[in-house]
Amino acid sequence: DTAVSQTPKYLVTQMGNDKSIKCEQNLGHDTMYWYKQDSKKFLKIMFSYNNKELIINETVPNRFSPKSPDKAHLNLHINSLELGDSAVYFCASSPTSGPNTGELFFGEGSRLTVL
Amino acid sequence: RKEVEQDPGPFNVPEGATVAFNCTYSNSASQSFFWYRQDCRKEPKLLMSVYSSGNEDGRFTAQLNRASQYISLLIRDSKLSDSATYLCVVNRDNFNKFYFGSGTKLNVKP
């Protein structure tokens, strides 16, 4: 059973297109995140949701719109894709109580290439 | 200034060597500290949390120095399988905001 799963794993698309990445976690965690890892391997937080509420939005262009239909899902929609959006996007979740408090559980990543 | 800074390496060491990584963080309000490991083209995974008094897990020892705002990771008796990128992670304010360093790459050679 995959704890945090995201789809698609690979995405190749043209500039200007709109695309979505989906994420689901079956760990019962309250908080979910989107991180972007660029070519220099720097992991930067984009968004965080706690129980479907947006709590972190780290100066991400408004072409990026997260949506959390319930606390187990956090999707990322990107409009008008640009070359600089090429990166690996990681979904993660974390509990806010219990023995694993403070630990991030990551999905396998979605590698986006914009041509 | 970045929230978390690490030497990117790479550190190239022979099997059996002891290697140490340091990491500094900029915000004194940071509350929780972690080391994550990321293998090539994989997701980061928690290696260990870092406690104020320092902690050890097998060949790995983590230390925290709040006064100087740095965290260290010591790996003893390096194995080939330790080759990876080690990410220093700091949590500030609450448990919802994690800041990652850019990672230190370790290559353990036979």
Short mmCIF file of C-alpha atoms in Angstrom, two decimals:
data_model
loop_
_atom_site.label_atom_id
_atom_site.label_comp_id
_atom_site.label_asym_id
_atom_site.label_seq_id
_atom_site.Cartn_x
_atom_site.Cartn_y
_atom_site.Cartn_z
CA ASP A 1 0.00 0.00 0.00
CA THR A 2 1.43 3.35 -1.05
CA ALA A 3 1.05 5.84 1.79
CA VAL A 4 1.29 9.02 -0.32
CA SER A 5 0.57 8.53 -3.99
CA GLN A 6 0.69 11.11 -6.73
CA THR A 7 -0.16 10.94 -10.41
CA PRO A 8 1.12 11.27 -12.99
CA LYS A 9 4.75 10.38 -12.25
CA TYR A 10 5.92 11.94 -15.51
CA LEU A 11 4.41 14.76 -17.47
CA VAL A 12 5.79 16.28 -20.67
CA THR A 13 3.86 19.17 -22.13
CA GLN A 14 4.12 22.32 -24.22
CA MET A 15 4.43 25.87 -22.92
CA GLY A 16 1.07 27.51 -22.42
CA ASN A 17 -0.79 24.31 -21.60
CA ASP A 18 -2.71 23.64 -18.39
CA LYS A 19 -2.01 20.50 -16.38
CA SER A 20 -2.95 18.91 -13.06
CA ILE A 21 -1.18 16.64 -10.60
CA LYS A 22 -3.18 14.63 -8.09
CA CYS A 23 -2.16 13.47 -4.62
CA GLU A 24 -3.78 11.15 -2.13
CA GLN A 25 -2.63 9.97 1.30
CA ASN A 26 -4.04 7.03 3.24
CA LEU A 27 -2.19 7.80 6.48
CA GLY A 28 -4.98 9.79 8.10
CA HIS A 29 -2.75 12.87 8.36
CA ASP A 30 -4.26 16.32 8.82
CA THR A 31 -1.71 18.28 6.85
CA MET A 32 -0.69 18.00 3.22
CA TYR A 33 1.89 19.91 1.18
CA TRP A 34 3.19 20.60 -2.27
CA TYR A 35 6.94 21.03 -2.66
CA LYS A 36 8.87 21.93 -5.79
CA GLN A 37 12.38 20.54 -6.38
CA ASP A 38 14.24 22.35 -9.13
CA SER A 39 17.25 21.30 -11.18
CA LYS A 40 19.58 22.37 -8.36
CA LYS A 41 17.75 19.91 -6.09
CA PHE A 42 16.49 22.64 -3.78
CA LEU A 43 13.18 21.63 -2.19
CA LYS A 44 10.90 24.60 -1.71
CA ILE A 45 7.49 24.59 -0.08
CA MET A 46 4.66 25.87 -2.25
CA PHE A 47 1.45 25.19 -0.34
CA SER A 48 0.23 23.57 2.83
CA TYR A 49 -3.31 22.54 3.74
CA ASN A 50 -4.57 21.51 7.14
CA ASN A 51 -7.94 19.76 7.16
CA LYS A 52 -8.78 21.19 3.73
CA GLU A 53 -7.84 24.73 4.71
CA LEU A 54 -4.99 26.58 3.02
CA ILE A 55 -2.46 27.60 5.67
CA ILE A 56 0.71 28.25 3.68
CA ASN A 57 1.02 29.92 0.30
CA GLU A 58 4.66 30.71 -0.32
CA THR A 59 4.62 33.48 -2.94
CA VAL A 60 3.77 31.05 -5.68
CA PRO A 61 2.46 32.57 -8.96
CA ASN A 62 -1.32 32.47 -9.13
CA ARG A 63 -1.03 30.20 -12.18
CA PHE A 64 -0.65 27.48 -9.53
CA SER A 65 -3.90 26.61 -7.81
CA PRO A 66 -4.11 23.89 -5.17
CA LYS A 67 -7.39 22.22 -4.29
CA SER A 68 -8.17 19.98 -1.35
CA PRO A 69 -11.56 18.28 -1.72
CA ASP A 70 -10.99 16.43 1.57
CA LYS A 71 -8.12 15.99 3.97
CA ALA A 72 -6.83 12.91 2.15
CA HIS A 73 -6.45 14.67 -1.20
CA LEU A 74 -4.49 17.66 -2.40
CA ASN A 75 -4.36 18.39 -6.10
CA LEU A 76 -2.27 20.96 -7.96
CA HIS A 77 -3.45 22.67 -11.12
CA ILE A 78 -1.06 24.74 -13.19
CA ASN A 79 -2.26 27.16 -15.87
CA SER A 80 -0.26 28.57 -18.77
CA LEU A 81 2.81 26.45 -18.13
CA GLU A 82 6.21 28.12 -18.51
CA LEU A 83 9.66 26.65 -19.11
CA GLY A 84 10.64 27.54 -15.55
CA ASP A 85 7.90 25.32 -14.19
CA SER A 86 9.94 22.26 -15.19
CA ALA A 87 10.79 20.51 -11.93
CA VAL A 88 9.85 17.58 -9.74
CA TYR A 89 6.75 18.29 -7.68
CA PHE A 90 6.48 16.36 -4.42
CA CYS A 91 3.32 15.92 -2.44
CA ALA A 92 3.78 15.23 1.27
CA SER A 93 1.71 14.76 4.37
CA SER A 94 2.40 14.97 8.08
CA PRO A 95 0.52 14.22 11.28
CA THR A 96 -0.01 16.91 13.88
CA SER A 97 -0.24 14.46 16.76
CA GLY A 98 1.04 11.00 17.65
CA PRO A 99 4.48 9.37 17.47
CA ASN A 100 5.33 10.66 13.99
CA THR A 101 4.48 14.30 14.70
CA GLY A 102 6.74 16.55 12.71
CA GLU A 103 7.70 13.89 10.15
CA LEU A 104 7.02 14.49 6.47
CA PHE A 105 5.92 11.55 4.33
CA PHE A 106 6.55 12.17 0.65
CA GLY A 107 5.03 10.82 -2.50
CA GLU A 108 7.36 9.57 -5.24
CA GLY A 109 7.25 12.87 -7.09
CA SER A 110 5.83 14.05 -10.41
CA ARG A 111 8.47 15.04 -12.92
CA LEU A 112 7.13 17.87 -15.08
CA THR A 113 8.95 18.87 -18.27
CA VAL A 114 7.74 21.91 -20.15
CA LEU A 115 8.97 22.18 -23.75
CA ARG B 1 19.63 34.75 3.47
CA LYS B 2 18.39 31.17 3.13
CA GLU B 3 16.56 29.61 6.06
CA VAL B 4 18.81 26.57 5.99
CA GLU B 5 22.31 26.34 4.51
CA GLN B 6 24.39 23.26 3.80
CA ASP B 7 27.64 22.53 2.00
CA PRO B 8 26.49 20.87 -1.25
CA GLY B 9 29.58 18.63 -1.42
CA PRO B 10 30.08 16.16 -2.88
CA PHE B 11 31.87 14.37 -0.09
CA ASN B 12 33.77 11.45 -1.62
CA VAL B 13 34.86 8.99 1.07
CA PRO B 14 36.10 5.38 1.14
CA GLU B 15 34.06 2.62 2.73
CA GLY B 16 34.59 2.53 6.46
CA ALA B 17 35.34 6.24 6.78
CA THR B 18 33.70 8.59 9.23
CA VAL B 19 32.10 11.64 7.66
CA ALA B 20 30.38 14.67 9.18
CA PHE B 21 27.96 17.19 7.68
CA ASN B 22 26.98 20.51 9.15
CA CYS B 23 23.99 22.68 8.53
CA THR B 24 23.15 26.17 9.78
CA TYR B 25 19.73 27.75 10.18
CA SER B 26 18.92 31.43 10.26
CA ASN B 27 15.84 31.70 12.45
CA SER B 28 16.37 31.30 16.18
CA ALA B 29 12.63 30.56 16.58
CA SER B 30 13.13 27.21 14.82
CA GLN B 31 11.76 24.43 16.97
CA SER B 32 12.32 21.05 15.37
CA PHE B 33 15.20 19.67 13.40
CA PHE B 34 15.62 16.67 11.15
CA TRP B 35 17.93 14.93 8.74
CA TYR B 36 16.33 13.45 5.64
CA ARG B 37 17.97 11.25 3.05
CA GLN B 38 17.22 11.46 -0.66
CA ASP B 39 18.43 8.85 -3.13
CA CYS B 40 18.87 9.78 -6.78
CA ARG B 41 15.47 10.36 -8.47
CA LYS B 42 13.59 9.33 -5.33
CA GLU B 43 11.62 11.10 -2.67
CA PRO B 44 13.20 12.33 0.58
CA LYS B 45 12.78 10.05 3.58
CA LEU B 46 13.31 10.78 7.25
CA LEU B 47 16.69 9.58 8.50
CA MET B 48 16.42 10.89 12.03
CA SER B 49 15.09 13.67 14.18
CA VAL B 50 17.61 15.83 16.01
CA TYR B 51 17.08 16.33 19.72
CA SER B 52 18.55 19.04 21.92
CA SER B 53 20.68 16.59 23.85
CA GLY B 54 21.96 14.90 20.69
CA ASN B 55 20.91 11.44 19.62
CA GLU B 56 22.31 8.34 18.01
CA ASP B 57 20.81 5.70 15.77
CA GLY B 58 23.28 2.96 14.98
CA ARG B 59 26.12 4.46 12.93
CA PHE B 60 24.41 7.86 12.76
CA THR B 61 24.76 10.62 15.37
CA ALA B 62 22.95 13.94 15.22
CA GLN B 63 23.78 17.01 17.28
CA LEU B 64 22.07 20.34 17.74
CA ASN B 65 23.74 23.56 18.87
CA ARG B 66 21.02 26.14 19.44
CA ALA B 67 23.42 28.89 20.50
CA SER B 68 25.30 28.71 17.20
CA GLN B 69 22.24 27.60 15.24
CA TYR B 70 23.77 24.59 13.63
CA ILE B 71 22.99 20.92 13.29
CA SER B 72 25.41 18.15 12.50
CA LEU B 73 25.21 14.58 11.26
CA LEU B 74 28.03 12.10 11.81
CA ILE B 75 28.16 8.83 9.92
CA ARG B 76 30.60 6.20 11.19
CA ASP B 77 31.86 3.18 9.25
CA SER B 78 30.39 4.42 5.96
CA LYS B 79 28.75 1.83 3.70
CA LEU B 80 28.31 1.98 -0.07
CA SER B 81 24.58 2.14 0.60
CA ASP B 82 25.02 5.42 2.49
CA SER B 83 25.64 7.18 -0.85
CA ALA B 84 22.82 9.69 -1.15
CA THR B 85 21.99 13.34 -0.60
CA TYR B 86 21.43 14.33 3.02
CA LEU B 87 18.95 17.11 3.62
CA CYS B 88 18.89 19.25 6.72
CA VAL B 89 15.32 20.24 7.65
CA VAL B 90 14.13 22.82 10.12
CA ASN B 91 10.60 23.40 11.35
CA ARG B 92 9.68 26.90 12.49
CA ASP B 93 6.72 28.29 14.40
CA ASN B 94 4.53 25.23 14.19
CA PHE B 95 4.55 21.80 12.69
CA ASN B 96 3.30 22.96 9.33
CA LYS B 97 6.28 24.79 7.88
CA PHE B 98 9.37 22.76 7.06
CA TYR B 99 12.42 24.40 5.50
CA PHE B 100 14.91 22.28 3.58
CA GLY B 101 18.58 22.84 2.98
CA SER B 102 19.82 22.21 -0.55
CA GLY B 103 21.39 18.95 0.56
CA THR B 104 24.88 17.51 0.91
CA LYS B 105 25.82 14.78 -1.52
CA LEU B 106 27.75 11.81 -0.16
CA ASN B 107 29.55 9.30 -2.38
CA VAL B 108 30.96 6.28 -0.58
CA LYS B 109 33.47 4.43 -2.74
CA PRO B 110 34.81 0.87 -2.41
#
